Tab-separated table of C-alpha atoms and ligand atoms in Angstrom:
chain	number	residue	atom	x	y	z
A	23	MET	CA	163.146	17.961	81.340
A	24	SER	CA	162.971	16.639	77.932
A	25	ALA	CA	165.351	17.687	75.102
A	26	GLU	CA	162.565	19.659	73.482
A	27	PRO	CA	162.520	23.121	74.795
A	28	LEU	CA	159.317	24.336	76.252
A	29	HIS	CA	157.825	27.096	73.905
A	30	VAL	CA	155.235	29.706	74.835
A	31	HIS	CA	153.814	32.378	72.450
A	32	TYR	CA	152.320	35.725	73.484
A	33	THR	CA	150.792	38.376	71.228
A	34	VAL	CA	151.542	41.752	72.433
A	35	ASP	CA	148.845	44.337	71.788
A	36	GLY	CA	149.685	47.613	70.349
A	37	GLY	CA	148.703	51.000	71.878
A	38	ASN	CA	147.475	49.590	75.155
A	39	PHE	CA	150.496	50.852	77.136
A	40	THR	CA	148.406	51.151	80.299
A	41	SER	CA	148.024	47.424	80.609
A	42	ALA	CA	151.203	46.472	78.997
A	43	GLY	CA	153.420	44.000	80.974
A	44	GLU	CA	151.036	41.191	81.030
A	45	ALA	CA	153.043	38.837	79.010
A	46	SER	CA	156.086	39.470	81.240
A	47	VAL	CA	154.045	38.847	84.386
A	48	LYS	CA	152.873	35.495	82.877
A	49	VAL	CA	156.526	34.590	81.944
A	50	LYS	CA	157.356	35.225	85.565
A	51	ARG	CA	154.720	32.984	86.870
A	52	LEU	CA	155.653	30.313	84.355
A	53	LEU	CA	159.344	30.349	85.409
A	54	ARG	CA	158.382	30.185	89.010
A	55	GLN	CA	156.314	27.040	88.307
A	56	LEU	CA	159.267	25.610	86.480
A	57	GLY	CA	161.515	26.232	89.444
A	58	SER	CA	163.910	28.772	87.960
A	59	SER	CA	166.028	30.630	90.441
A	60	PRO	CA	164.850	33.925	91.791
A	61	GLU	CA	167.595	35.793	90.233
A	62	MET	CA	167.029	34.155	86.868
A	63	ILE	CA	163.372	34.988	87.047
A	64	ARG	CA	164.061	38.574	87.901
A	65	ARG	CA	166.619	39.029	85.019
A	66	VAL	CA	164.294	37.447	82.427
A	67	SER	CA	161.211	39.170	83.455
A	68	ILE	CA	162.633	42.562	83.679
A	69	ALA	CA	164.276	42.280	80.202
A	70	MET	CA	161.120	40.829	78.650
A	71	TYR	CA	159.009	43.622	80.234
A	72	GLU	CA	161.273	46.333	78.752
A	73	GLY	CA	160.919	44.544	75.240
A	74	GLU	CA	157.308	44.031	75.559
A	75	ILE	CA	156.794	47.789	76.457
A	76	ASN	CA	159.017	48.951	73.582
A	77	MET	CA	156.842	46.928	71.179
A	78	VAL	CA	153.724	48.528	72.563
A	79	ILE	CA	155.048	52.108	72.485
A	80	HIS	CA	157.306	52.250	69.569
A	81	ALA	CA	156.092	49.512	67.180
A	82	ASN	CA	152.295	49.077	67.671
A	83	GLY	CA	152.644	45.592	69.224
A	84	GLY	CA	154.240	42.491	68.187
A	85	ASP	CA	155.042	38.905	69.083
A	86	ALA	CA	156.909	37.415	71.950
A	87	ASP	CA	158.232	33.877	71.954
A	88	VAL	CA	159.811	32.294	75.028
A	89	TYR	CA	161.919	28.999	74.900
A	90	VAL	CA	162.907	27.296	78.093
A	91	ASP	CA	165.132	24.338	78.393
A	92	ASP	CA	167.349	23.064	81.248
A	93	GLU	CA	170.216	25.390	80.818
A	94	THR	CA	168.872	28.414	78.839
A	95	ILE	CA	166.076	30.667	78.277
A	96	ARG	CA	165.575	32.366	74.937
A	97	ILE	CA	163.194	35.203	74.422
A	98	VAL	CA	162.476	36.486	70.712
A	99	LEU	CA	160.571	39.772	70.464
A	100	LYS	CA	159.383	40.493	66.843
A	101	ASP	CA	157.596	43.480	65.540
A	102	THR	CA	156.659	44.968	62.162
A	103	GLY	CA	156.951	48.538	63.485
A	104	PRO	CA	159.062	51.408	62.058
A	105	GLY	CA	162.444	49.881	62.886
A	106	ILE	CA	165.436	51.703	64.511
A	107	LYS	CA	167.333	54.154	62.409
A	108	ASP	CA	170.447	54.491	64.531
A	109	VAL	CA	170.895	51.410	66.813
A	110	GLU	CA	173.975	52.669	68.520
A	111	GLN	CA	172.239	55.883	69.644
A	112	ALA	CA	169.109	53.904	70.705
A	113	MET	CA	171.224	51.666	72.945
A	114	GLN	CA	172.604	54.682	74.844
A	115	GLU	CA	171.251	55.373	78.308
A	116	GLY	CA	168.816	58.312	78.177
A	117	TYR	CA	168.056	58.355	74.453
A	118	SER	CA	164.439	58.121	73.936
A	119	THR	CA	161.750	59.128	71.237
A	120	ALA	CA	158.882	58.280	73.536
A	121	PRO	CA	156.032	60.824	72.975
A	122	ASP	CA	154.706	62.933	75.849
A	123	ASN	CA	151.544	60.978	76.558
A	124	VAL	CA	153.701	57.796	77.354
A	125	ARG	CA	156.311	59.852	79.356
A	126	ALA	CA	153.492	60.911	81.603
A	127	LEU	CA	152.995	57.285	82.451
A	128	GLY	CA	156.637	56.966	83.528
A	129	PHE	CA	158.144	55.819	80.308
A	130	GLY	CA	160.726	57.509	78.273
A	131	ALA	CA	163.803	57.390	80.452
A	132	GLY	CA	165.776	55.793	77.606
A	133	MET	CA	166.827	53.006	79.888
A	134	GLY	CA	164.851	50.080	78.331
A	135	LEU	CA	167.264	48.742	75.675
A	136	PRO	CA	170.255	49.261	78.079
A	137	ASN	CA	168.367	47.204	80.681
A	138	MET	CA	167.501	44.444	78.183
A	139	LYS	CA	171.287	44.261	77.445
A	140	ARG	CA	172.412	44.404	81.045
A	141	PHE	CA	170.078	41.734	82.367
A	142	SER	CA	170.538	39.138	79.433
A	143	ASP	CA	173.590	37.072	78.782
A	144	THR	CA	173.284	37.426	75.037
A	145	PHE	CA	171.582	40.341	73.248
A	146	LYS	CA	170.929	40.537	69.453
A	147	LEU	CA	169.070	43.244	67.673
A	148	ASP	CA	168.099	43.128	64.006
A	149	THR	CA	166.086	46.104	62.555
A	150	VAL	CA	165.276	47.264	59.226
A	151	VAL	CA	163.769	50.831	58.969
A	152	GLY	CA	160.217	50.498	57.603
A	153	GLN	CA	159.971	46.843	58.297
A	154	GLY	CA	160.439	46.095	61.929
A	155	THR	CA	162.793	45.053	64.700
A	156	THR	CA	163.630	41.661	66.206
A	157	ILE	CA	165.501	41.251	69.440
A	158	GLU	CA	166.720	37.936	70.761
A	159	LEU	CA	167.681	37.641	74.440
A	160	GLY	CA	169.589	34.668	75.811
A	161	PHE	CA	169.719	33.773	79.477
A	162	ILE	CA	172.018	31.083	80.953
A	163	ASN	CA	170.929	29.377	84.077
A	164	LYS	CA	173.849	30.052	86.720
B	8	MET	CA	162.521	45.617	109.660
B	9	THR	CA	159.515	43.855	107.814
B	10	VAL	CA	156.889	45.296	105.562
B	11	PHE	CA	154.350	45.396	108.314
B	12	GLU	CA	156.679	46.853	110.801
B	13	LEU	CA	157.426	49.677	108.328
B	14	ARG	CA	153.825	50.130	107.631
B	15	ASP	CA	153.074	50.728	111.473
B	16	ALA	CA	156.173	52.728	112.047
B	17	LEU	CA	155.322	55.295	109.264
B	18	ASP	CA	151.610	55.172	109.899
B	19	LEU	CA	150.902	54.218	106.214
B	20	THR	CA	147.381	53.984	104.563
B	21	VAL	CA	146.965	50.342	103.498
B	22	PHE	CA	145.683	50.096	99.841
B	23	HIS	CA	146.434	46.426	99.530
B	24	GLU	CA	148.382	44.077	101.743
B	25	GLU	CA	149.165	40.488	101.589
B	26	GLU	CA	152.385	38.895	102.714
B	27	ASP	CA	154.845	40.181	105.349
B	28	ARG	CA	158.409	39.973	104.346
B	29	PRO	CA	161.708	41.613	105.223
B	30	VAL	CA	162.435	45.062	103.724
B	31	THR	CA	166.087	44.889	102.777
B	32	GLY	CA	166.677	48.300	100.980
B	33	GLY	CA	164.784	51.100	99.413
B	34	TYR	CA	164.444	52.967	96.003
B	35	ALA	CA	162.797	56.113	94.927
B	36	GLY	CA	161.799	56.985	91.474
B	37	ASP	CA	159.122	57.515	88.854
B	38	LEU	CA	160.860	56.567	85.690
B	39	LEU	CA	159.887	53.026	85.241
B	40	SER	CA	162.776	51.699	83.319
B	41	TRP	CA	165.096	53.387	85.723
B	42	VAL	CA	163.391	51.785	88.636
B	43	MET	CA	163.403	48.415	86.679
B	44	GLY	CA	167.112	48.592	86.185
B	45	ARG	CA	168.027	49.815	89.645
B	46	ALA	CA	165.525	48.618	92.282
B	47	GLU	CA	166.517	45.458	94.084
B	48	SER	CA	164.560	42.549	95.314
B	49	GLY	CA	163.237	43.272	98.733
B	50	ASP	CA	163.243	47.150	98.384
B	51	CYS	CA	160.658	49.530	99.557
B	52	TRP	CA	159.842	51.572	96.355
B	53	ILE	CA	158.681	55.055	96.934
B	54	THR	CA	157.002	56.810	93.920
B	55	ILE	CA	154.307	59.305	92.858
B	56	MET	CA	153.449	57.263	89.757
B	57	SER	CA	149.933	55.770	90.097
B	58	ASN	CA	149.118	53.852	86.884
B	59	ARG	CA	148.816	50.307	85.969
B	60	ASN	CA	152.477	49.986	85.138
B	61	VAL	CA	153.479	50.341	88.858
B	62	PRO	CA	152.295	46.895	89.967
B	63	ALA	CA	154.074	45.356	86.892
B	64	VAL	CA	157.375	47.045	87.834
B	65	CYS	CA	156.876	46.103	91.581
B	66	SER	CA	156.107	42.554	90.717
B	67	LEU	CA	159.067	42.099	88.254
B	68	THR	CA	161.688	43.734	90.288
B	69	ASP	CA	160.320	41.844	93.316
B	70	ALA	CA	160.021	44.879	95.485
B	71	ALA	CA	158.748	44.013	98.878
B	72	MET	CA	156.352	47.096	99.038
B	73	VAL	CA	155.364	50.350	97.246
B	74	ILE	CA	154.811	53.514	99.129
B	75	PHE	CA	152.824	56.219	97.139
B	76	ALA	CA	154.014	59.537	98.389
B	77	GLU	CA	152.289	62.955	98.642
B	78	ASP	CA	148.757	61.394	98.966
B	79	VAL	CA	148.932	59.842	95.625
B	80	VAL	CA	146.219	57.166	95.144
B	81	PRO	CA	146.988	54.379	92.835
B	82	ASP	CA	144.460	53.901	89.958
B	83	GLU	CA	141.746	51.327	90.134
B	84	ALA	CA	143.546	49.271	87.480
B	85	ALA	CA	146.765	49.474	89.434
B	86	LEU	CA	144.884	48.323	92.605
B	87	GLU	CA	143.312	45.469	90.859
B	88	ALA	CA	146.702	44.376	89.539
B	89	ALA	CA	148.066	44.725	93.155
B	90	ARG	CA	145.310	42.387	94.427
B	91	ASP	CA	145.822	39.910	91.670
B	92	ASN	CA	149.566	39.748	92.179
B	93	GLY	CA	149.442	39.902	95.924
B	94	LEU	CA	151.594	43.182	96.142
B	95	ASN	CA	151.887	45.393	99.264
B	96	PHE	CA	150.647	48.966	98.423
B	97	TYR	CA	150.634	51.865	100.833
B	98	GLY	CA	150.161	55.552	100.825
B	99	SER	CA	151.427	58.432	102.774
B	100	PRO	CA	150.885	62.246	102.805
B	101	LEU	CA	154.629	62.635	103.193
B	102	SER	CA	156.868	63.861	100.244
B	103	VAL	CA	159.161	61.472	98.614
B	104	PHE	CA	162.119	63.152	100.298
B	105	GLU	CA	160.660	62.863	103.719
B	106	LEU	CA	159.657	59.157	103.212
B	107	CYS	CA	163.238	58.418	102.044
B	108	ALA	CA	164.809	59.959	105.130
B	109	LYS	CA	162.411	58.052	107.472
B	110	VAL	CA	162.730	54.636	105.603
B	111	SER	CA	166.345	55.052	105.420
B	112	ALA	CA	166.582	55.753	109.245
B	113	LEU	CA	164.364	52.717	110.041
B	114	LEU	CA	166.193	50.099	107.897
C	208	ATP	N1	160.681	47.908	69.049
C	208	ATP	C1	161.016	49.165	68.630
C	208	ATP	N2	160.709	49.660	67.402
C	208	ATP	C2	161.153	50.863	67.052
C	208	ATP	N3	161.903	51.650	67.746
C	208	ATP	C3	162.316	51.273	68.952
C	208	ATP	C4	161.951	49.977	69.399
C	208	ATP	N4	162.556	49.679	70.731
C	208	ATP	C5	163.173	50.854	70.966
C	208	ATP	N5	163.070	51.779	69.892
C	208	ATP	C6	163.658	53.017	69.871
C	208	ATP	O1	164.939	53.132	70.672
C	208	ATP	C7	164.752	54.269	71.751
C	208	ATP	C8	165.279	53.781	73.010
C	208	ATP	O2	164.575	52.574	73.582
C	208	ATP	P1	164.560	52.359	75.071
C	208	ATP	O3	163.744	51.250	75.442
C	208	ATP	O4	165.980	52.356	75.643
C	208	ATP	O5	163.865	53.762	75.734
C	208	ATP	P2	162.382	54.242	75.693
C	208	ATP	O6	161.592	53.002	75.425
C	208	ATP	O7	162.329	55.388	74.782
C	208	ATP	O8	162.310	54.637	77.210
C	208	ATP	P3	162.227	53.712	78.617
C	208	ATP	O9	162.379	52.277	78.009
C	208	ATP	O10	163.316	54.125	79.498
C	208	ATP	O11	160.852	53.802	79.115
C	208	ATP	C9	163.208	54.361	71.815
C	208	ATP	O12	162.929	55.716	72.153
C	208	ATP	C10	162.744	54.253	70.287
C	208	ATP	O13	163.130	55.343	69.528
C	209	MG	MG1	161.779	51.263	76.441
């Protein structure tokens, strides 16, 4: 592969939480074509899905950028939603502010952010209340 | 035990079926990010959730099959995604509890 990392951009629609997950399924397909290992594909696509769904449910959509090179995969999820007031609390398993209508679809276990952290090798969350949230996930090919 | 063997052994209704593969474990649950974090590749996932996010979770966790318990029928959008992504989707009148016991005994 060339030194330039491969870059793919996805726009994640807000409000459409019944068909969300499309970008993650596309990334899964892309990584399979690029020959990533099944375990890498699983980790990346699960973490990306959680981030994608969070942008849909909590931030009215956003942008996802995926960078792939030989050794690493980097995913940047950026939204201009309400931001997160207490990040430490949000990172705890079981903490969720998901409204009832999305809980009825199976969301709101409060496991999304913990999953993103667990399945990635590096996890960086920047958030400003009233401005938005950016999460950067790094994965190292093992 | 493979997906098709399990389908026959449990007399499951076929919603969509594509590729036979080994079933290496099982997971039951309806909270999607819980399933995302816990289900393993090759699992038989038993749920009563029926919306469009079920195929996404099945595909991303690489579960071998989904069984919808209690006569739950997946939404049309969920079925369409199952067809598009080649997922094995089945139904059963049994409860989640009964299905878990049976699958667990068969694996
Ligand atoms: N992009 C975001 N913008 C604003 N708030 C967010 C964002 N992502 C997460 N949060 C906040 O952090 C909480 C915890 O997120 P997490 O993904 O762990 O759980 P959840 O989305 O509520 O439920 P689950 O992911 O289990 O379906 C959310 O309920 C929400 O309050
Ligand atoms: Mg979440």
